[in-house]
mmCIF file of C-alpha atoms and ligand atoms in Angstrom:
data_model
loop_
_atom_site.group_PDB
_atom_site.id
_atom_site.type_symbol
_atom_site.label_atom_id
_atom_site.label_comp_id
_atom_site.label_asym_id
_atom_site.label_seq_id
_atom_site.Cartn_x
_atom_site.Cartn_y
_atom_site.Cartn_z
ATOM 1 C CA MET A 11 -0.123 0.036 -0.057
ATOM 2 C CA ILE A 12 0.951 3.758 -0.669
ATOM 3 C CA VAL A 13 -0.059 6.525 1.732
ATOM 4 C CA ALA A 14 0.708 9.805 0.082
ATOM 5 C CA MET A 15 0.688 12.481 2.969
ATOM 6 C CA GLN A 16 -0.510 16.062 2.406
ATOM 7 C CA GLU A 17 2.083 18.515 1.510
ATOM 8 C CA LYS A 18 1.739 20.297 5.071
ATOM 9 C CA ALA A 19 1.462 17.134 7.012
ATOM 10 C CA THR A 20 3.427 17.540 10.156
ATOM 11 C CA GLU A 21 5.993 15.063 11.588
ATOM 12 C CA ASP A 22 3.491 14.016 14.414
ATOM 13 C CA GLN A 23 0.816 13.294 11.682
ATOM 14 C CA ILE A 24 3.295 11.151 9.742
ATOM 15 C CA ASP A 25 4.568 9.384 12.830
ATOM 16 C CA ALA A 26 0.991 8.454 13.739
ATOM 17 C CA VAL A 27 0.397 6.885 10.320
ATOM 18 C CA ILE A 28 3.532 4.940 10.502
ATOM 19 C CA ASP A 29 2.312 3.771 13.933
ATOM 20 C CA ALA A 30 -1.051 2.740 12.650
ATOM 21 C CA MET A 31 0.522 0.934 9.724
ATOM 22 C CA THR A 32 3.067 -0.947 11.894
ATOM 23 C CA GLU A 33 0.431 -1.770 14.297
ATOM 24 C CA ALA A 34 -1.696 -3.406 11.228
ATOM 25 C CA GLY A 35 1.464 -5.579 10.661
ATOM 26 C CA VAL A 36 2.862 -3.867 7.677
ATOM 27 C CA GLU A 37 6.498 -2.848 7.270
ATOM 28 C CA VAL A 38 6.833 0.881 6.503
ATOM 29 C CA HIS A 39 9.392 2.489 4.189
ATOM 30 C CA ARG A 40 9.421 6.245 4.159
ATOM 31 C CA THR A 41 10.450 8.720 1.491
ATOM 32 C CA THR A 42 10.615 12.298 2.333
ATOM 33 C CA GLY A 43 10.169 14.217 -1.106
ATOM 34 C CA GLU A 44 10.464 17.804 -1.926
ATOM 35 C CA VAL A 45 6.864 18.354 -1.892
ATOM 36 C CA GLN A 46 5.455 15.475 0.089
ATOM 37 C CA THR A 47 6.136 12.489 2.260
ATOM 38 C CA ILE A 48 5.168 9.052 0.967
ATOM 39 C CA LEU A 49 4.992 5.852 3.029
ATOM 40 C CA ALA A 50 5.159 2.520 1.428
ATOM 41 C CA GLY A 51 3.475 -0.442 3.471
ATOM 42 C CA VAL A 52 4.941 -3.727 2.643
ATOM 43 C CA GLY A 53 3.501 -6.900 3.899
ATOM 44 C CA PRO A 54 -0.082 -8.516 4.475
ATOM 45 C CA THR A 55 -2.124 -5.601 3.238
ATOM 46 C CA ALA A 56 -4.575 -7.611 1.047
ATOM 47 C CA GLY A 57 -7.187 -7.874 3.885
ATOM 48 C CA LEU A 58 -6.682 -4.471 5.220
ATOM 49 C CA ASP A 59 -9.539 -1.715 5.231
ATOM 50 C CA LEU A 60 -7.472 1.130 3.571
ATOM 51 C CA SER A 61 -10.296 3.542 4.620
ATOM 52 C CA LYS A 62 -9.212 3.663 8.154
ATOM 53 C CA PHE A 63 -5.855 5.074 7.040
ATOM 54 C CA GLU A 64 -7.431 7.660 4.631
ATOM 55 C CA ILE A 65 -9.096 9.360 7.625
ATOM 56 C CA LEU A 66 -5.825 9.937 9.820
ATOM 57 C CA PRO A 67 -5.108 13.592 9.925
ATOM 58 C CA GLY A 68 -2.415 14.769 7.279
ATOM 59 C CA VAL A 69 -3.270 11.912 4.819
ATOM 60 C CA MET A 70 -3.844 12.842 1.233
ATOM 61 C CA ARG A 71 -4.438 9.580 -0.522
ATOM 62 C CA VAL A 72 -4.151 5.717 0.172
ATOM 63 C CA HIS A 73 -4.000 3.142 -2.507
ATOM 64 C CA ARG A 74 -3.003 -0.454 -3.042
ATOM 65 C CA ILE A 75 0.284 -1.049 -5.151
ATOM 66 C CA SER A 76 -0.836 -3.064 -8.140
ATOM 67 C CA SER A 77 2.722 -3.893 -9.381
ATOM 68 C CA PRO A 78 4.475 -6.815 -7.892
ATOM 69 C CA TYR A 79 7.397 -4.536 -6.959
ATOM 70 C CA LYS A 80 6.493 -2.308 -4.196
ATOM 71 C CA LEU A 81 9.593 -0.225 -3.449
ATOM 72 C CA ALA A 82 10.973 -0.200 -6.746
ATOM 73 C CA GLY A 83 7.929 1.264 -8.340
ATOM 74 C CA ARG A 84 7.802 4.933 -9.305
ATOM 75 C CA GLY A 85 4.721 5.531 -7.021
ATOM 76 C CA TRP A 86 6.848 5.563 -4.054
ATOM 77 C CA ARG A 87 9.027 8.138 -5.049
ATOM 78 C CA PRO A 88 7.335 10.022 -8.052
ATOM 79 C CA GLU A 89 10.176 12.576 -8.461
ATOM 80 C CA GLY A 90 12.856 9.850 -8.972
ATOM 81 C CA THR A 91 15.859 8.730 -6.722
ATOM 82 C CA ILE A 92 18.991 10.688 -6.671
ATOM 83 C CA ILE A 93 21.911 8.951 -5.049
ATOM 84 C CA GLN A 94 24.576 10.991 -3.293
ATOM 85 C CA PHE A 95 27.934 9.882 -3.022
ATOM 86 C CA ARG A 96 30.436 10.864 -0.354
ATOM 87 C CA ASN A 97 32.384 13.217 -2.606
ATOM 88 C CA GLY A 98 29.226 14.913 -3.363
ATOM 89 C CA VAL A 99 28.573 13.159 -6.962
ATOM 90 C CA LYS A 100 24.928 12.920 -7.468
ATOM 91 C CA LEU A 101 23.534 10.116 -9.768
ATOM 92 C CA GLY A 102 19.914 10.043 -10.977
ATOM 93 C CA GLY A 103 19.600 13.874 -11.307
ATOM 94 C CA GLU A 104 19.955 16.213 -14.172
ATOM 95 C CA ARG A 105 23.600 15.537 -14.562
ATOM 96 C CA LEU A 106 25.044 12.320 -16.265
ATOM 97 C CA HIS A 107 28.038 10.614 -15.224
ATOM 98 C CA ALA A 108 30.481 7.981 -16.669
ATOM 99 C CA MET A 109 32.002 4.784 -14.961
ATOM 100 C CA ALA A 110 35.057 3.692 -16.633
ATOM 101 C CA GLY A 111 37.795 1.194 -16.156
ATOM 102 C CA PRO A 112 39.149 -2.150 -17.184
ATOM 103 C CA CYS A 113 37.346 -5.253 -17.067
ATOM 104 C CA SER A 114 39.700 -6.695 -14.437
ATOM 105 C CA ILE A 115 42.259 -4.952 -12.228
ATOM 106 C CA GLU A 116 45.620 -6.316 -13.360
ATOM 107 C CA SER A 117 48.326 -3.951 -12.187
ATOM 108 C CA ARG A 118 49.159 -0.753 -10.409
ATOM 109 C CA GLU A 119 50.538 0.833 -13.683
ATOM 110 C CA GLN A 120 47.472 -0.068 -15.463
ATOM 111 C CA MET A 121 45.084 1.238 -12.847
ATOM 112 C CA PHE A 122 46.921 4.608 -12.290
ATOM 113 C CA ALA A 123 47.155 5.366 -16.054
ATOM 114 C CA THR A 124 43.394 4.470 -16.434
ATOM 115 C CA ALA A 125 42.327 6.726 -13.368
ATOM 116 C CA LYS A 126 44.428 9.613 -14.636
ATOM 117 C CA SER A 127 42.794 9.493 -17.891
ATOM 118 C CA VAL A 128 39.208 8.616 -16.875
ATOM 119 C CA LYS A 129 39.442 11.839 -14.709
ATOM 120 C CA ALA A 130 40.934 13.823 -17.389
ATOM 121 C CA SER A 131 37.902 12.877 -19.687
ATOM 122 C CA GLY A 132 35.509 13.763 -17.307
ATOM 123 C CA GLY A 133 34.560 10.482 -15.663
ATOM 124 C CA ALA A 134 33.370 10.301 -12.021
ATOM 125 C CA PHE A 135 33.794 6.485 -11.183
ATOM 126 C CA LEU A 136 36.831 4.116 -11.836
ATOM 127 C CA ARG A 137 35.531 0.587 -12.376
ATOM 128 C CA GLY A 138 37.630 -2.657 -12.282
ATOM 129 C CA GLY A 139 36.860 -6.350 -11.136
ATOM 130 C CA ALA A 140 38.645 -7.833 -8.506
ATOM 131 C CA TYR A 141 36.546 -10.958 -8.298
ATOM 132 C CA LYS A 142 35.694 -11.974 -11.759
ATOM 133 C CA PRO A 143 32.659 -14.227 -12.772
ATOM 134 C CA ARG A 144 34.545 -15.917 -15.837
ATOM 135 C CA SER A 145 32.690 -18.528 -18.024
ATOM 136 C CA SER A 146 35.870 -20.674 -17.579
ATOM 137 C CA PRO A 147 37.459 -21.694 -14.412
ATOM 138 C CA TYR A 148 40.959 -21.593 -16.207
ATOM 139 C CA SER A 149 40.568 -18.005 -17.234
ATOM 140 C CA PHE A 150 41.942 -15.130 -15.010
ATOM 141 C CA GLN A 151 39.782 -14.956 -11.917
ATOM 142 C CA GLY A 152 40.830 -11.407 -10.660
ATOM 143 C CA LEU A 153 43.191 -10.199 -7.958
ATOM 144 C CA GLY A 154 40.988 -10.003 -5.051
ATOM 145 C CA ILE A 155 41.659 -7.544 -2.081
ATOM 146 C CA PRO A 156 45.255 -6.615 -3.181
ATOM 147 C CA GLY A 157 43.653 -5.457 -6.536
ATOM 148 C CA LEU A 158 41.007 -3.415 -4.800
ATOM 149 C CA GLU A 159 43.729 -1.795 -2.551
ATOM 150 C CA LEU A 160 45.475 -0.469 -5.713
ATOM 151 C CA MET A 161 42.339 0.606 -7.155
ATOM 152 C CA ARG A 162 41.398 2.537 -4.208
ATOM 153 C CA GLU A 163 44.701 4.096 -4.175
ATOM 154 C CA ALA A 164 44.566 5.069 -7.935
ATOM 155 C CA ALA A 165 40.958 6.449 -7.577
ATOM 156 C CA ASP A 166 41.879 8.513 -4.418
ATOM 157 C CA ALA A 167 44.922 10.058 -6.375
ATOM 158 C CA HIS A 168 42.521 11.333 -8.946
ATOM 159 C CA GLY A 169 39.538 12.118 -6.987
ATOM 160 C CA LEU A 170 37.285 9.314 -8.317
ATOM 161 C CA LEU A 171 34.773 6.950 -6.857
ATOM 162 C CA VAL A 172 35.129 3.140 -6.953
ATOM 163 C CA VAL A 173 32.904 0.544 -8.278
ATOM 164 C CA SER A 174 33.551 -3.150 -8.287
ATOM 165 C CA GLU A 175 31.798 -6.478 -8.461
ATOM 166 C CA VAL A 176 30.817 -8.378 -5.592
ATOM 167 C CA MET A 177 30.088 -12.048 -6.113
ATOM 168 C CA GLU A 178 29.292 -13.508 -2.689
ATOM 169 C CA ILE A 179 28.163 -12.438 0.688
ATOM 170 C CA ALA A 180 31.641 -13.437 2.265
ATOM 171 C CA GLN A 181 33.256 -10.715 0.007
ATOM 172 C CA ILE A 182 31.071 -7.871 1.301
ATOM 173 C CA GLU A 183 32.588 -7.071 4.396
ATOM 174 C CA PRO A 184 36.387 -7.123 3.215
ATOM 175 C CA MET A 185 35.346 -4.938 0.227
ATOM 176 C CA LEU A 186 33.546 -2.141 2.233
ATOM 177 C CA PRO A 187 36.694 -0.051 2.906
ATOM 178 C CA PHE A 188 37.479 -0.006 -0.863
ATOM 179 C CA VAL A 189 34.188 0.398 -2.815
ATOM 180 C CA ASP A 190 31.781 3.291 -3.118
ATOM 181 C CA LEU A 191 29.531 1.279 -5.002
ATOM 182 C CA PHE A 192 28.866 -2.442 -5.120
ATOM 183 C CA GLN A 193 28.328 -3.990 -8.508
ATOM 184 C CA VAL A 194 26.053 -7.104 -8.719
ATOM 185 C CA GLY A 195 26.997 -8.831 -11.922
ATOM 186 C CA ALA A 196 24.517 -10.248 -14.576
ATOM 187 C CA ARG A 197 25.063 -13.662 -13.390
ATOM 188 C CA ASN A 198 24.308 -12.913 -9.755
ATOM 189 C CA MET A 199 20.973 -10.706 -10.362
ATOM 190 C CA GLN A 200 19.001 -13.638 -9.049
ATOM 191 C CA ASN A 201 21.187 -14.604 -6.358
ATOM 192 C CA PHE A 202 18.650 -13.554 -3.665
ATOM 193 C CA ASN A 203 20.964 -14.383 -0.629
ATOM 194 C CA LEU A 204 23.439 -11.946 -1.659
ATOM 195 C CA LEU A 205 20.767 -9.140 -2.587
ATOM 196 C CA ARG A 206 19.293 -9.532 0.867
ATOM 197 C CA GLU A 207 22.539 -9.199 2.387
ATOM 198 C CA LEU A 208 23.227 -5.928 0.271
ATOM 199 C CA GLY A 209 19.926 -4.637 1.617
ATOM 200 C CA GLN A 210 21.538 -4.553 4.977
ATOM 201 C CA ILE A 211 24.547 -2.506 4.224
ATOM 202 C CA ARG A 212 24.352 1.397 3.755
ATOM 203 C CA LYS A 213 26.233 1.769 0.584
ATOM 204 C CA PRO A 214 24.947 2.100 -3.012
ATOM 205 C CA VAL A 215 24.430 -1.091 -5.242
ATOM 206 C CA LEU A 216 24.626 -1.299 -8.924
ATOM 207 C CA LEU A 217 22.424 -4.154 -10.069
ATOM 208 C CA LYS A 218 22.936 -5.441 -13.468
ATOM 209 C CA ARG A 219 20.296 -7.010 -15.479
ATOM 210 C CA GLY A 220 20.571 -10.738 -15.965
ATOM 211 C CA MET A 221 21.349 -11.865 -19.328
ATOM 212 C CA ALA A 222 17.937 -13.650 -19.715
ATOM 213 C CA ALA A 223 16.070 -11.566 -17.401
ATOM 214 C CA THR A 224 12.832 -9.412 -18.132
ATOM 215 C CA ILE A 225 12.674 -5.962 -16.749
ATOM 216 C CA GLU A 226 10.106 -7.050 -14.216
ATOM 217 C CA GLU A 227 12.511 -9.545 -12.842
ATOM 218 C CA LEU A 228 15.162 -6.974 -12.681
ATOM 219 C CA LEU A 229 12.940 -4.694 -10.692
ATOM 220 C CA LEU A 230 11.925 -7.598 -8.390
ATOM 221 C CA SER A 231 15.459 -8.292 -7.602
ATOM 222 C CA SER A 232 16.124 -4.722 -6.678
ATOM 223 C CA GLU A 233 13.254 -5.192 -4.281
ATOM 224 C CA TYR A 234 15.264 -7.514 -2.279
ATOM 225 C CA ILE A 235 17.978 -4.819 -1.584
ATOM 226 C CA LEU A 236 15.048 -2.072 -1.044
ATOM 227 C CA SER A 237 13.255 -4.004 1.368
ATOM 228 C CA GLY A 238 16.264 -4.411 3.570
ATOM 229 C CA GLY A 239 16.269 -0.622 3.944
ATOM 230 C CA ASN A 240 19.034 0.093 1.451
ATOM 231 C CA TYR A 241 17.355 2.440 -0.817
ATOM 232 C CA ASP A 242 20.493 3.282 -2.829
ATOM 233 C CA VAL A 243 19.977 1.238 -5.730
ATOM 234 C CA ILE A 244 21.104 1.786 -9.326
ATOM 235 C CA LEU A 245 19.915 -0.527 -12.219
ATOM 236 C CA CYS A 246 22.082 -1.248 -15.248
ATOM 237 C CA GLU A 247 21.185 -2.568 -18.749
ATOM 238 C CA ARG A 248 24.039 -4.570 -20.227
ATOM 239 C CA GLY A 249 22.345 -6.323 -22.901
ATOM 240 C CA ILE A 250 20.365 -9.576 -23.118
ATOM 241 C CA ARG A 251 20.796 -12.819 -25.079
ATOM 242 C CA THR A 252 18.676 -12.987 -28.093
ATOM 243 C CA TYR A 253 19.006 -15.012 -31.349
ATOM 244 C CA GLU A 254 21.257 -12.372 -32.724
ATOM 245 C CA THR A 255 24.899 -13.546 -33.146
ATOM 246 C CA ALA A 256 26.383 -10.340 -34.758
ATOM 247 C CA THR A 257 26.964 -8.886 -31.214
ATOM 248 C CA ARG A 258 27.937 -10.531 -27.934
ATOM 249 C CA ASN A 259 24.434 -9.558 -26.239
ATOM 250 C CA THR A 260 21.499 -7.318 -27.792
ATOM 251 C CA MET A 261 21.840 -3.922 -25.980
ATOM 252 C CA ASP A 262 18.223 -3.395 -24.986
ATOM 253 C CA ILE A 263 17.920 0.325 -25.314
ATOM 254 C CA SER A 264 14.128 0.333 -24.720
ATOM 255 C CA ALA A 265 14.871 -0.723 -21.303
ATOM 256 C CA ILE A 266 15.936 2.525 -20.288
ATOM 257 C CA PRO A 267 12.660 4.502 -21.053
ATOM 258 C CA VAL A 268 10.760 1.434 -19.758
ATOM 259 C CA VAL A 269 12.726 1.554 -16.494
ATOM 260 C CA LYS A 270 12.184 5.227 -16.153
ATOM 261 C CA LYS A 271 8.662 4.948 -16.573
ATOM 262 C CA LEU A 272 8.069 1.990 -14.016
ATOM 263 C CA SER A 273 10.748 2.811 -11.515
ATOM 264 C CA HIS A 274 12.322 5.814 -9.630
ATOM 265 C CA LEU A 275 15.632 4.211 -9.637
ATOM 266 C CA PRO A 276 18.405 5.505 -11.767
ATOM 267 C CA ILE A 277 19.450 3.463 -14.793
ATOM 268 C CA VAL A 278 23.061 3.073 -16.038
ATOM 269 C CA ALA A 279 23.910 1.682 -19.697
ATOM 270 C CA ASP A 280 26.717 -0.620 -20.225
ATOM 271 C CA PRO A 281 27.369 -0.761 -23.772
ATOM 272 C CA SER A 282 30.657 -2.802 -23.412
ATOM 273 C CA HIS A 283 28.923 -5.948 -22.355
ATOM 274 C CA GLY A 284 25.833 -4.783 -24.149
ATOM 275 C CA THR A 285 27.705 -5.208 -27.591
ATOM 276 C CA GLY A 286 31.126 -7.040 -26.765
ATOM 277 C CA LEU A 287 32.527 -5.104 -29.789
ATOM 278 C CA ARG A 288 34.986 -2.238 -29.599
ATOM 279 C CA ASP A 289 33.405 -0.295 -32.514
ATOM 280 C CA MET A 290 29.957 -0.763 -31.236
ATOM 281 C CA VAL A 291 30.409 0.636 -27.808
ATOM 282 C CA ALA A 292 30.450 4.395 -28.696
ATOM 283 C CA PRO A 293 27.166 4.201 -31.073
ATOM 284 C CA LEU A 294 25.392 2.461 -28.138
ATOM 285 C CA ALA A 295 26.652 4.513 -25.606
ATOM 286 C CA ARG A 296 25.283 7.502 -27.564
ATOM 287 C CA ALA A 297 21.822 5.899 -28.048
ATOM 288 C CA SER A 298 21.686 5.080 -24.299
ATOM 289 C CA VAL A 299 22.238 8.798 -23.483
ATOM 290 C CA ALA A 300 19.690 10.040 -25.903
ATOM 291 C CA ALA A 301 17.306 7.262 -24.502
ATOM 292 C CA GLY A 302 17.681 8.884 -20.910
ATOM 293 C CA ALA A 303 20.216 6.943 -19.162
ATOM 294 C CA ASP A 304 21.618 8.431 -15.971
ATOM 295 C CA ALA A 305 25.112 7.096 -16.523
ATOM 296 C CA VAL A 306 27.259 4.898 -18.881
ATOM 297 C CA LEU A 307 29.648 2.040 -17.766
ATOM 298 C CA VAL A 308 32.316 1.547 -20.177
ATOM 299 C CA GLU A 309 35.319 -0.762 -20.190
ATOM 300 C CA VAL A 310 38.691 0.965 -20.958
ATOM 301 C CA HIS A 311 42.257 0.035 -20.858
ATOM 302 C CA PRO A 312 45.563 1.652 -21.700
ATOM 303 C CA ASN A 313 46.490 -1.270 -23.906
ATOM 304 C CA ALA A 314 42.926 -2.381 -24.608
ATOM 305 C CA ASP A 315 43.962 -5.251 -27.002
ATOM 306 C CA LYS A 316 46.088 -6.816 -24.211
ATOM 307 C CA ALA A 317 43.264 -6.533 -21.632
ATOM 308 C CA ALA A 318 43.206 -9.890 -19.421
ATOM 309 C CA SER A 319 39.453 -10.141 -19.903
ATOM 310 C CA ASP A 320 36.914 -8.596 -22.336
ATOM 311 C CA ALA A 321 39.727 -6.964 -24.667
ATOM 312 C CA ALA A 322 37.454 -7.098 -27.655
ATOM 313 C CA GLN A 323 34.994 -4.820 -26.099
ATOM 314 C CA THR A 324 37.537 -2.677 -24.480
ATOM 315 C CA LEU A 325 38.116 1.118 -25.451
ATOM 316 C CA TYR A 326 41.570 2.582 -25.791
ATOM 317 C CA LEU A 327 41.837 5.745 -23.439
ATOM 318 C CA ASP A 328 41.610 8.099 -26.255
ATOM 319 C CA GLN A 329 38.731 6.529 -27.728
ATOM 320 C CA PHE A 330 36.858 6.935 -24.247
ATOM 321 C CA ASP A 331 37.967 10.817 -24.322
ATOM 322 C CA GLN A 332 36.275 11.160 -27.766
ATOM 323 C CA LEU A 333 33.359 9.303 -26.656
ATOM 324 C CA MET A 334 32.869 11.731 -23.522
ATOM 325 C CA ASN A 335 33.100 14.584 -25.723
ATOM 326 C CA ASP A 336 29.982 13.062 -27.994
ATOM 327 C CA LEU A 337 28.126 12.292 -25.072
ATOM 328 C CA ARG A 338 28.384 15.861 -23.629
ATOM 329 C CA LEU A 339 26.598 16.927 -26.813
ATOM 330 C CA ILE A 340 23.960 14.573 -26.702
ATOM 331 C CA ALA A 341 23.313 15.304 -23.046
ATOM 332 C CA THR A 342 22.758 18.915 -23.883
ATOM 333 C CA ALA A 343 20.298 17.846 -26.720
ATOM 334 C CA VAL A 344 18.138 15.940 -24.463
ATOM 335 C CA GLY A 345 18.038 18.548 -21.593
ATOM 336 C CA ARG A 346 20.756 17.081 -19.300
ATOM 337 C CA THR A 347 24.432 17.907 -18.426
ATOM 338 C CA MET A 348 27.430 15.825 -18.323
HETATM 339 C C1 PEP B 13 31.764 -6.728 -15.694
HETATM 340 O O1 PEP B 13 31.290 -5.507 -15.470
HETATM 341 O O2 PEP B 13 33.052 -6.942 -16.038
HETATM 342 C C2 PEP B 13 30.886 -7.988 -15.748
HETATM 343 C C3 PEP B 13 31.192 -9.105 -15.598
HETATM 344 O O3 PEP B 13 29.621 -7.575 -16.347
HETATM 345 P P1 PEP B 13 28.280 -8.428 -16.517
HETATM 346 O O4 PEP B 13 28.026 -8.913 -15.227
HETATM 347 O O5 PEP B 13 27.226 -7.682 -16.906
HETATM 348 O O6 PEP B 13 28.694 -9.570 -17.352
HETATM 349 MN MN1 MN B 14 33.869 -7.312 -18.462
#
């Protein structure tokens, strides 16, 4: 259920409504918007008589949530979620951001060269995998914590935020000091135990769409994190498997406006995994920004052809720089800044 409070509702009135909802056995998630406070009630609301909440002082409107996702739906935060990072970077607002870095963290040299260049090109986040979900157990599996240590160092040297993939619950705690944004990869979008655990922390999570997942399934997965009280979830379109073989995946650009319509959560586009091909990354990144993405996630490497993983889809640093120039123009054309 959703309880929309009146614009001028007092804190006492809001508290009284929260108490009444809690007493009725529903879990309350509050959002305090610019104009009004909205309370989402999750739990056994089917048999509840909603009119008893409607008459409480300060309440404007009460209705049931018809979609299967309760907290990810736009109704809870009609104006959209803006996620603020500790250095002041805001994601989900008018300003677009870029997250860039290698698929895998390989060396100090690689991470420092990448961080310097990403920053100079206008990126806000340094990406890099320390725990890699590789199709083959014989492929490079990542450097683990020592890799995160050097990514953190490189990011701090250039004022960048760090995004890196977490593959299992046991990695959350050791990763906490090094990352600003936890990435859940496509292969773990439905690792519900991991998602629940990420709902308990208070750091943003980037949830990638599974390669065979519908948008509804993506939103339901985000619900596992949101319902734990971690409301800082960013969704990511990274391409889905279709019958097409010309690209590694099919970048579902339409997912961007669909998510924007259904949900208040920010959405990031990953045209690197979305296409798997270096020369397709820029066109799909441009299309994503035109379609309303809040950020792009791009794999870059100083020596792209020699990257330890995903070399074929990795941009050289100068290609990323050119892409950023193009994206800024497109952002302006669609009423945003970058
Ligand atoms: C990655 O970001 O390197 C990655 C493994 O992504 P995905 O989970 O989308 O395949
Ligand atoms: Mn990759």
